[in-house]
Amino acid sequence: MLPGPTPGTPEAPQGARGFAVVDVEATGRSPWRHRVVEIAVVLLDERLRPEAEFATLLDPLGPVGPTHVHRIHQADVEGAPRFREIAPRLLELLAGRVLVGHHVSCDHGFLDREFARIGVALPPVPLLCTMRLARAHLPQARGHGLAACVEAAGLGWYPAHTALGDARVTAELLRHCVGVPSCPPDDWAGPLREAARVPWPRLGRARSRPSGTPVPLVRREAPYGPWLPGVPAPAVLLTERGAMGSTA
């Protein structure tokens, strides 16, 4: 669970909705040639307080890619939703918010291409990169990958290369970086002002499949702490209604 607002955090601009911390696991490195196989979104309000989270495995309509990295097997995505089935919900979650990620241009690139495949153009959403923030405000980090930055910030172990695990710890890293004295308020308040002015498209919700069954979400849950080699994270089948819950 994320802590309360960082002491001394300035007031956010009027009308700001907050931040959407996003992480994707994919079947490869190219947004043009590969597909998203897992996505997670952690929502923070304009004061960096946790609001809710969303996560699911996705059916990439092909091989799941580097299982040795993300530990997702082909059987794990059987019955999982396709991107187009969760796209309306994602638009609702992201609208009006700053998109945050560790090397956020990568996550944004995959989202942009997935939406383009279903004919939806993403607006020019403001981006906030925790890798860039860490370069400036975590000089003690041994590197700028997520694991090195998390270690330097003293945030502890996390289930790396699960979308939800990475998104949760990226949210904590964001809070840590904006709370250090060297981070000027406009590093995060500026993107909030921009996000509040961006018009977002909307799509009708996909509440069921042609068979009439609800659109399922398949969410991997992994405890904080190091994983043992070869042990996959458990997958939990959720309905679309049950997948969005408060982090409080």
CSV table of C-alpha atoms in Angstrom, one decimal:
chain,number,residue,atom,x,y,z
A,1,MET,CA,0.0,0.0,0.0
A,2,LEU,CA,1.3,3.5,-0.8
A,3,PRO,CA,1.8,6.0,2.0
A,4,GLY,CA,0.0,9.3,2.4
A,5,PRO,CA,1.0,12.5,0.6
A,6,THR,CA,4.7,13.5,0.8
A,7,PRO,CA,5.1,16.3,3.5
A,8,GLY,CA,5.6,19.6,1.8
A,9,THR,CA,4.0,18.6,-1.5
A,10,PRO,CA,2.6,21.9,-3.0
A,11,GLU,CA,-1.0,22.3,-3.9
A,12,ALA,CA,-1.9,20.9,-7.4
A,13,PRO,CA,-3.3,23.1,-10.2
A,14,GLN,CA,-7.1,23.5,-10.1
A,15,GLY,CA,-8.9,20.9,-12.2
A,16,ALA,CA,-6.1,18.4,-12.2
A,17,ARG,CA,-7.2,14.7,-12.1
A,18,GLY,CA,-3.9,13.2,-11.1
A,19,PHE,CA,-1.5,10.6,-12.5
A,20,ALA,CA,-1.9,7.2,-14.2
A,21,VAL,CA,1.2,5.1,-13.5
A,22,VAL,CA,1.3,2.5,-16.3
A,23,ASP,CA,3.4,-0.6,-17.0
A,24,VAL,CA,3.1,-3.1,-19.8
A,25,GLU,CA,4.7,-6.5,-20.4
A,26,ALA,CA,5.0,-7.3,-24.1
A,27,THR,CA,5.8,-10.1,-26.5
A,28,GLY,CA,8.9,-8.3,-27.6
A,29,ARG,CA,10.6,-4.9,-27.7
A,30,SER,CA,9.0,-3.3,-30.8
A,31,PRO,CA,5.6,-1.6,-30.4
A,32,TRP,CA,5.2,-2.0,-34.2
A,33,ARG,CA,5.9,-5.7,-34.4
A,34,HIS,CA,4.9,-6.9,-30.9
A,35,ARG,CA,1.9,-6.9,-28.6
A,36,VAL,CA,1.0,-6.1,-25.0
A,37,VAL,CA,0.5,-9.2,-23.0
A,38,GLU,CA,-0.1,-7.6,-19.6
A,39,ILE,CA,-1.0,-4.1,-18.5
A,40,ALA,CA,-1.4,-2.4,-15.1
A,41,VAL,CA,-2.5,1.1,-14.2
A,42,VAL,CA,-2.1,2.6,-10.7
A,43,LEU,CA,-4.1,5.8,-10.2
A,44,LEU,CA,-2.8,8.6,-8.0
A,45,ASP,CA,-4.7,11.8,-7.3
A,46,GLU,CA,-3.2,15.3,-7.8
A,47,ARG,CA,-1.6,15.1,-4.4
A,48,LEU,CA,0.0,11.7,-5.2
A,49,ARG,CA,-2.4,9.8,-3.0
A,50,PRO,CA,-3.5,6.3,-4.1
A,51,GLU,CA,-6.9,6.0,-5.7
A,52,ALA,CA,-7.3,2.7,-7.5
A,53,GLU,CA,-5.6,0.2,-9.7
A,54,PHE,CA,-6.4,-1.9,-12.7
A,55,ALA,CA,-4.5,-4.9,-14.1
A,56,THR,CA,-5.0,-7.8,-16.4
A,57,LEU,CA,-3.2,-10.3,-18.7
A,58,LEU,CA,-4.1,-9.9,-22.4
A,59,ASP,CA,-4.4,-12.3,-25.2
A,60,PRO,CA,-1.8,-11.1,-27.8
A,61,LEU,CA,-3.4,-13.3,-30.5
A,62,GLY,CA,0.0,-15.1,-30.9
A,63,PRO,CA,3.0,-16.2,-28.9
A,64,VAL,CA,3.5,-14.6,-25.6
A,65,GLY,CA,7.2,-13.9,-26.2
A,66,PRO,CA,10.0,-13.9,-23.7
A,67,THR,CA,8.6,-16.1,-20.9
A,68,HIS,CA,12.0,-16.1,-19.2
A,69,VAL,CA,11.6,-12.3,-18.6
A,70,HIS,CA,7.9,-11.8,-17.8
A,71,ARG,CA,7.1,-15.4,-16.7
A,72,ILE,CA,3.9,-15.4,-18.6
A,73,HIS,CA,3.2,-18.7,-20.4
A,74,GLN,CA,0.9,-19.4,-23.3
A,75,ALA,CA,-1.7,-21.1,-21.1
A,76,ASP,CA,-1.9,-18.1,-18.8
A,77,VAL,CA,-3.5,-16.0,-21.5
A,78,GLU,CA,-6.1,-18.5,-22.6
A,79,GLY,CA,-9.5,-16.8,-22.1
A,80,ALA,CA,-7.8,-13.4,-21.2
A,81,PRO,CA,-9.3,-10.3,-22.8
A,82,ARG,CA,-8.0,-8.9,-26.1
A,83,PHE,CA,-6.8,-5.3,-26.0
A,84,ARG,CA,-9.9,-4.0,-27.8
A,85,GLU,CA,-12.1,-5.4,-25.0
A,86,ILE,CA,-10.4,-3.4,-22.3
A,87,ALA,CA,-9.7,-0.3,-24.5
A,88,PRO,CA,-12.8,1.6,-23.4
A,89,ARG,CA,-11.9,1.1,-19.7
A,90,LEU,CA,-8.3,2.2,-20.3
A,91,LEU,CA,-9.5,5.4,-21.9
A,92,GLU,CA,-11.6,6.2,-18.9
A,93,LEU,CA,-8.7,5.5,-16.5
A,94,LEU,CA,-6.2,7.6,-18.5
A,95,ALA,CA,-8.3,10.6,-19.5
A,96,GLY,CA,-7.2,13.8,-17.9
A,97,ARG,CA,-4.2,12.3,-16.2
A,98,VAL,CA,-0.4,12.5,-16.6
A,99,LEU,CA,0.9,9.2,-17.9
A,100,VAL,CA,3.8,8.0,-15.7
A,101,GLY,CA,6.2,5.2,-16.2
A,102,HIS,CA,9.8,4.1,-15.8
A,103,HIS,CA,11.1,4.8,-19.3
A,104,VAL,CA,7.6,6.0,-20.0
A,105,SER,CA,8.1,6.5,-23.7
A,106,CYS,CA,8.3,2.7,-24.1
A,107,ASP,CA,5.0,2.1,-22.3
A,108,HIS,CA,3.4,5.0,-24.2
A,109,GLY,CA,4.7,3.6,-27.5
A,110,PHE,CA,3.0,0.2,-26.9
A,111,LEU,CA,-0.3,1.9,-25.8
A,112,ASP,CA,-0.2,4.2,-28.8
A,113,ARG,CA,0.2,1.3,-31.2
A,114,GLU,CA,-2.4,-0.9,-29.5
A,115,PHE,CA,-5.0,1.9,-29.7
A,116,ALA,CA,-4.0,2.6,-33.3
A,117,ARG,CA,-4.7,-1.0,-34.3
A,118,ILE,CA,-8.4,-0.5,-33.2
A,119,GLY,CA,-8.6,2.9,-35.0
A,120,VAL,CA,-8.2,5.1,-31.9
A,121,ALA,CA,-5.7,7.9,-31.9
A,122,LEU,CA,-4.3,8.8,-28.5
A,123,PRO,CA,-4.2,12.5,-27.7
A,124,PRO,CA,-0.9,14.3,-26.9
A,125,VAL,CA,-0.9,13.1,-23.3
A,126,PRO,CA,1.7,14.7,-21.0
A,127,LEU,CA,4.3,12.2,-19.9
A,128,LEU,CA,6.3,12.0,-16.7
A,129,CYS,CA,9.3,9.6,-16.6
A,130,THR,CA,10.6,8.3,-13.3
A,131,MET,CA,13.8,7.2,-15.0
A,132,ARG,CA,14.4,10.9,-15.9
A,133,LEU,CA,13.5,12.0,-12.4
A,134,ALA,CA,15.8,9.4,-10.9
A,135,ARG,CA,18.7,10.5,-13.1
A,136,ALA,CA,18.3,14.0,-11.6
A,137,HIS,CA,17.3,13.2,-8.0
A,138,LEU,CA,18.8,9.8,-7.2
A,139,PRO,CA,22.5,10.4,-7.8
A,140,GLN,CA,23.4,7.4,-5.6
A,141,ALA,CA,21.7,4.9,-7.9
A,142,ARG,CA,24.1,2.4,-9.4
A,143,GLY,CA,22.1,2.5,-12.7
A,144,HIS,CA,18.9,3.9,-14.1
A,145,GLY,CA,16.8,0.7,-14.5
A,146,LEU,CA,13.8,0.3,-12.3
A,147,ALA,CA,15.5,-2.2,-10.0
A,148,ALA,CA,18.5,0.0,-9.4
A,149,CYS,CA,16.4,3.1,-8.8
A,150,VAL,CA,14.1,1.2,-6.4
A,151,GLU,CA,17.2,0.0,-4.4
A,152,ALA,CA,18.7,3.5,-4.3
A,153,ALA,CA,15.4,4.9,-3.0
A,154,GLY,CA,15.2,2.2,-0.3
A,155,LEU,CA,11.8,0.9,-1.4
A,156,GLY,CA,12.5,-2.8,-0.9
A,157,TRP,CA,11.8,-5.8,-3.0
A,158,TYR,CA,9.0,-6.0,-5.5
A,159,PRO,CA,7.8,-8.6,-8.0
A,160,ALA,CA,9.8,-7.4,-11.0
A,161,HIS,CA,8.4,-7.9,-14.6
A,162,THR,CA,4.8,-8.2,-13.4
A,163,ALA,CA,2.9,-5.2,-14.8
A,164,LEU,CA,1.2,-4.6,-11.4
A,165,GLY,CA,4.4,-5.0,-9.4
A,166,ASP,CA,6.3,-2.6,-11.6
A,167,ALA,CA,3.5,-0.1,-11.7
A,168,ARG,CA,3.1,-0.1,-7.9
A,169,VAL,CA,6.8,0.4,-7.2
A,170,THR,CA,7.0,3.0,-10.0
A,171,ALA,CA,4.3,4.9,-8.2
A,172,GLU,CA,6.3,4.8,-5.0
A,173,LEU,CA,9.4,5.8,-6.8
A,174,LEU,CA,7.5,8.9,-8.3
A,175,ARG,CA,6.5,9.9,-4.8
A,176,HIS,CA,10.0,9.5,-3.5
A,177,CYS,CA,11.6,11.6,-6.3
A,178,VAL,CA,9.1,14.5,-6.1
A,179,GLY,CA,9.6,14.5,-2.3
A,180,VAL,CA,13.3,15.2,-2.3
A,181,PRO,CA,14.4,18.9,-1.9
A,182,SER,CA,16.2,19.0,-5.3
A,183,CYS,CA,12.9,18.3,-7.2
A,184,PRO,CA,11.2,21.6,-8.3
A,185,PRO,CA,7.4,21.5,-8.0
A,186,ASP,CA,7.0,22.2,-11.7
A,187,ASP,CA,8.6,18.9,-12.6
A,188,TRP,CA,5.2,17.3,-11.8
A,189,ALA,CA,2.8,20.3,-11.5
A,190,GLY,CA,3.5,21.4,-15.0
A,191,PRO,CA,2.4,18.1,-16.6
A,192,LEU,CA,-0.7,18.2,-14.4
A,193,ARG,CA,-1.8,21.5,-15.9
A,194,GLU,CA,-1.3,20.2,-19.4
A,195,ALA,CA,-3.2,17.0,-18.7
A,196,ALA,CA,-6.3,18.9,-17.5
A,197,ARG,CA,-6.6,20.5,-20.9
A,198,VAL,CA,-6.3,17.4,-23.1
A,199,PRO,CA,-9.5,16.2,-24.8
A,200,TRP,CA,-9.8,12.4,-24.7
A,201,PRO,CA,-11.8,10.0,-27.0
A,202,ARG,CA,-14.3,7.7,-25.6
A,203,LEU,CA,-15.5,4.2,-26.6
A,204,GLY,CA,-18.5,2.2,-25.7
A,205,ARG,CA,-17.8,-0.3,-22.9
A,206,ALA,CA,-17.5,-4.0,-24.0
A,207,ARG,CA,-19.6,-5.5,-21.2
A,208,SER,CA,-19.8,-9.0,-22.7
A,209,ARG,CA,-18.5,-11.2,-25.4
A,210,PRO,CA,-20.7,-12.5,-28.3
A,211,SER,CA,-21.4,-15.6,-26.2
A,212,GLY,CA,-23.0,-13.3,-23.6
A,213,THR,CA,-20.3,-14.1,-21.0
A,214,PRO,CA,-18.7,-11.1,-19.1
A,215,VAL,CA,-15.4,-9.8,-20.4
A,216,PRO,CA,-12.9,-11.5,-18.0
A,217,LEU,CA,-9.8,-9.9,-16.5
A,218,VAL,CA,-7.0,-12.2,-15.5
A,219,ARG,CA,-4.8,-10.5,-12.9
A,220,ARG,CA,-1.5,-11.8,-11.7
A,221,GLU,CA,-0.9,-11.3,-8.0
A,222,ALA,CA,2.6,-11.6,-6.6
A,223,PRO,CA,3.7,-10.8,-3.1
A,224,TYR,CA,6.4,-8.3,-2.4
A,225,GLY,CA,9.8,-10.0,-2.1
A,226,PRO,CA,12.2,-11.9,-4.4
A,227,TRP,CA,10.8,-14.6,-6.7
A,228,LEU,CA,12.3,-18.1,-6.7
A,229,PRO,CA,13.6,-19.2,-10.1
A,230,GLY,CA,11.1,-20.9,-12.2
A,231,VAL,CA,8.1,-20.1,-9.9
A,232,PRO,CA,5.4,-18.2,-11.8
A,233,ALA,CA,3.2,-15.6,-10.3
A,234,PRO,CA,-0.3,-16.9,-9.6
A,235,ALA,CA,-3.1,-15.8,-12.0
A,236,VAL,CA,-6.5,-14.8,-10.5
A,237,LEU,CA,-9.6,-14.7,-12.8
A,238,LEU,CA,-11.6,-11.6,-12.3
A,239,THR,CA,-14.7,-10.2,-13.9
A,240,GLU,CA,-14.5,-6.8,-15.5
A,241,ARG,CA,-16.6,-5.4,-12.7
A,242,GLY,CA,-14.3,-6.9,-10.0
A,243,ALA,CA,-11.0,-5.7,-11.4
A,244,MET,CA,-11.2,-2.1,-10.4
A,245,GLY,CA,-10.7,-1.6,-6.7
A,246,SER,CA,-9.3,0.9,-4.3
A,247,THR,CA,-5.7,0.6,-3.1
A,248,ALA,CA,-6.7,2.0,0.3
